[in-house]
CSV table of C-alpha atoms in Angstrom, one decimal:
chain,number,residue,atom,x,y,z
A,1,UNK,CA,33.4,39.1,-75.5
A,2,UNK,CA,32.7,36.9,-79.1
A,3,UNK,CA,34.4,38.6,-82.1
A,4,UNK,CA,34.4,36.5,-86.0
A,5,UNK,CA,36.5,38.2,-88.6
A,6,UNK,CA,35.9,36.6,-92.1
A,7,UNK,CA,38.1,36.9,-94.8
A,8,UNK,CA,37.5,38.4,-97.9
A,9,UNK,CA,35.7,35.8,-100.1
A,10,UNK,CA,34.3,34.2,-97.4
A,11,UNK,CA,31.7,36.1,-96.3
A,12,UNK,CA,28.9,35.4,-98.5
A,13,UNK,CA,29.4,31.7,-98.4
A,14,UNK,CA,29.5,31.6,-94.5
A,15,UNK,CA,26.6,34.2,-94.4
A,16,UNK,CA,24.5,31.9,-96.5
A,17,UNK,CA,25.1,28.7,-94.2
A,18,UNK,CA,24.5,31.2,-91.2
A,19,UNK,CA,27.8,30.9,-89.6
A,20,UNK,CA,28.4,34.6,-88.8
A,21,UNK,CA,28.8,34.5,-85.5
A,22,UNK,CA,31.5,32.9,-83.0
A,23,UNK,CA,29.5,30.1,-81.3
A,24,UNK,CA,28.5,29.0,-84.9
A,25,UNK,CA,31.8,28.3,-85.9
A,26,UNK,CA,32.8,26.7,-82.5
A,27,UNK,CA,29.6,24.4,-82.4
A,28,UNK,CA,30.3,23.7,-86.1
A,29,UNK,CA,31.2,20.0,-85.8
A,30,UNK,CA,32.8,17.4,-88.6
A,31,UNK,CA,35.3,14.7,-88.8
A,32,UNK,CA,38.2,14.8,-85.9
A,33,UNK,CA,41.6,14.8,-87.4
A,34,UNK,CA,43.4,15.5,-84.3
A,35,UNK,CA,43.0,15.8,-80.3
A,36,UNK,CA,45.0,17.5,-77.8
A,37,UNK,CA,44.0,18.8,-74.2
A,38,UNK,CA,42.6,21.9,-75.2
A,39,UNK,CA,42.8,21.8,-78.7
A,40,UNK,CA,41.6,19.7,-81.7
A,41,UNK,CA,41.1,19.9,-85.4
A,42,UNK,CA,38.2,19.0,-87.3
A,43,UNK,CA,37.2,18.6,-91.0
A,44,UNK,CA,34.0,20.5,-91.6
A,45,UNK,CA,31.7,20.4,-95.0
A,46,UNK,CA,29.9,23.4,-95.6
A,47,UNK,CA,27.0,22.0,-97.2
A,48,UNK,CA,24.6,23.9,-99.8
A,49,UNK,CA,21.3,25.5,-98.0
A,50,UNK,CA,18.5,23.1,-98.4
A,51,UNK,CA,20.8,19.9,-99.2
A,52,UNK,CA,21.4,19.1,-95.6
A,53,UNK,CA,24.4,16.3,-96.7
A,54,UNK,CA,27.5,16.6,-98.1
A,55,UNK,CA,27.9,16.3,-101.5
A,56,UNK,CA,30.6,17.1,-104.9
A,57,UNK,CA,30.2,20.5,-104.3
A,58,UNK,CA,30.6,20.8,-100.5
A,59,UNK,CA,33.5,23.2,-99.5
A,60,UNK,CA,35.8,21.5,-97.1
A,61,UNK,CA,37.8,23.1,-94.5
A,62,UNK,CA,39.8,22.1,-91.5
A,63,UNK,CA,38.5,23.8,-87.8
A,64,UNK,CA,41.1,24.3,-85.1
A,65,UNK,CA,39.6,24.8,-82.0
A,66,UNK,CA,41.0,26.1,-78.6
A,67,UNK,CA,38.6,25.0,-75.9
A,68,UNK,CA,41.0,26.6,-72.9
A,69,UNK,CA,42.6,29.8,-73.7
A,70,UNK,CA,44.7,31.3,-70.6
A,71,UNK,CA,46.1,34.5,-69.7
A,72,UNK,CA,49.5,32.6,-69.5
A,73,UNK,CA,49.3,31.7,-73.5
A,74,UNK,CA,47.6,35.2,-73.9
A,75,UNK,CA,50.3,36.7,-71.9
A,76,UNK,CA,53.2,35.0,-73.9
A,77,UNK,CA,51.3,36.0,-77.2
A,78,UNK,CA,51.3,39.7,-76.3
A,79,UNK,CA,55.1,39.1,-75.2
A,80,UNK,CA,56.1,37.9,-78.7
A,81,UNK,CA,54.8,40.6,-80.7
A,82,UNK,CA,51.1,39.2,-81.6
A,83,UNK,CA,49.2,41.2,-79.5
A,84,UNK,CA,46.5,40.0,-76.0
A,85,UNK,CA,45.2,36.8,-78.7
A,86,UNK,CA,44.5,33.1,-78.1
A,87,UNK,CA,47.4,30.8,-80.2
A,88,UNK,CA,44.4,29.9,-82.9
A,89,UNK,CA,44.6,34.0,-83.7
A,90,UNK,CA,48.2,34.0,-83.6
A,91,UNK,CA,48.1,31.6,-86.2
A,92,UNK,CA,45.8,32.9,-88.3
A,93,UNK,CA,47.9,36.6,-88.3
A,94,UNK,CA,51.4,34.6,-89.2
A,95,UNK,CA,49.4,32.5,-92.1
A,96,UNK,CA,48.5,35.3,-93.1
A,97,UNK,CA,51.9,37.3,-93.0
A,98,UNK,CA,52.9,33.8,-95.3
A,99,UNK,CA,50.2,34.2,-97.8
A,100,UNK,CA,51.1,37.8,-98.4
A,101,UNK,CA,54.5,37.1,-98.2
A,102,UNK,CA,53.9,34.5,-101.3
A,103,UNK,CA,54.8,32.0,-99.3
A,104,UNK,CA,52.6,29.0,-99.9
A,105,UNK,CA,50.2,28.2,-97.2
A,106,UNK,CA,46.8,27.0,-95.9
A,107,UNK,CA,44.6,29.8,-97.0
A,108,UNK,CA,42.5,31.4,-93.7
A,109,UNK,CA,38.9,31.4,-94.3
A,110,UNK,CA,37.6,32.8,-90.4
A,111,UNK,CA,39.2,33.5,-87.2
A,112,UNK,CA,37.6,34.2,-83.5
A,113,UNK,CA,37.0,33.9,-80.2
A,114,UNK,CA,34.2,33.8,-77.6
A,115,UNK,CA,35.0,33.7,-73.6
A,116,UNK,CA,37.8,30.9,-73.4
A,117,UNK,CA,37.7,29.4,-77.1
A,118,UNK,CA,39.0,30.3,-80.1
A,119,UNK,CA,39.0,28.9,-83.3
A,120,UNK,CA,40.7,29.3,-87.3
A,121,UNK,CA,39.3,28.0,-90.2
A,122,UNK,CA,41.5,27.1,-92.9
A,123,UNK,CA,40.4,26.1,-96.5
A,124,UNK,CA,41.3,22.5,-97.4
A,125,UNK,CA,43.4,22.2,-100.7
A,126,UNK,CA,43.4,19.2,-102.4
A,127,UNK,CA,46.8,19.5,-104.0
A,128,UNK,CA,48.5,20.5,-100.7
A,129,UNK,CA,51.4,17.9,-99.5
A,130,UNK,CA,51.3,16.7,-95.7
A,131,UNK,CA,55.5,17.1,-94.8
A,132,UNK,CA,55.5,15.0,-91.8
């Protein structure tokens, strides 16, 4: 079963570039930043309707994608207090517990799943510090 949740402030902005669904957000596609097994991060412009390219005003965001979600990471979410969730939604919930918290964080734009992926989308901040 596909489920999106956009945040607030979000909505109208993804509704426009008609990404309200799942699949749209997993087929989104952009620049990869990183590649594991069944995981990889991508930056994504969300251009302007009608421009088609990126440009000054695009909004960037990084996409996290799960391409493989098990019952055994399922199962071990569930065991650690997060609820039956892929580990992209388990991250979404504790950046969000941060943010409320006032603890300074990437801010959560969208969060779902569809079958076996999952995916969070987190709003790229220029002024944010990499600590590796």
């Amino acid at each position: 079963m596909a489920w999106v949740e956009i945040l607030p402030g979000f909505e109208s902005l993804f509704r426009k570039a008609g990404r309200e669904s799942a699949p749209s957000f997993l087929d989104w596609t952009g620049i990869l930043v990183n590649k594991h097994r069944h995981r990889e991060v991508e930056q994504v412009l969300l251009e302007s309707p009608g421009i088609g390219v990126p440009h000054p005003g695009a909004c960037s965001f990084f996409l996290k994608k799960e391409h493989a979600v098990s019952w055994h990471d399922r199962l071990r979410n569930a065991w650690h207090g997060f609820g039956w969730c892929s580990t992209a939604v388990r991250e979404a919930a504790l950046l969000q517990a941060l943010h409320a918290a006032g603890i300074g964080c990437p801010e959560v734009a969208a969060l779902g799943e569809s079958g076996r992926h999952a995916f969070v989308l987190l709003r790229d901040h220029a002024d944010m510090t990499e600590l590796r």
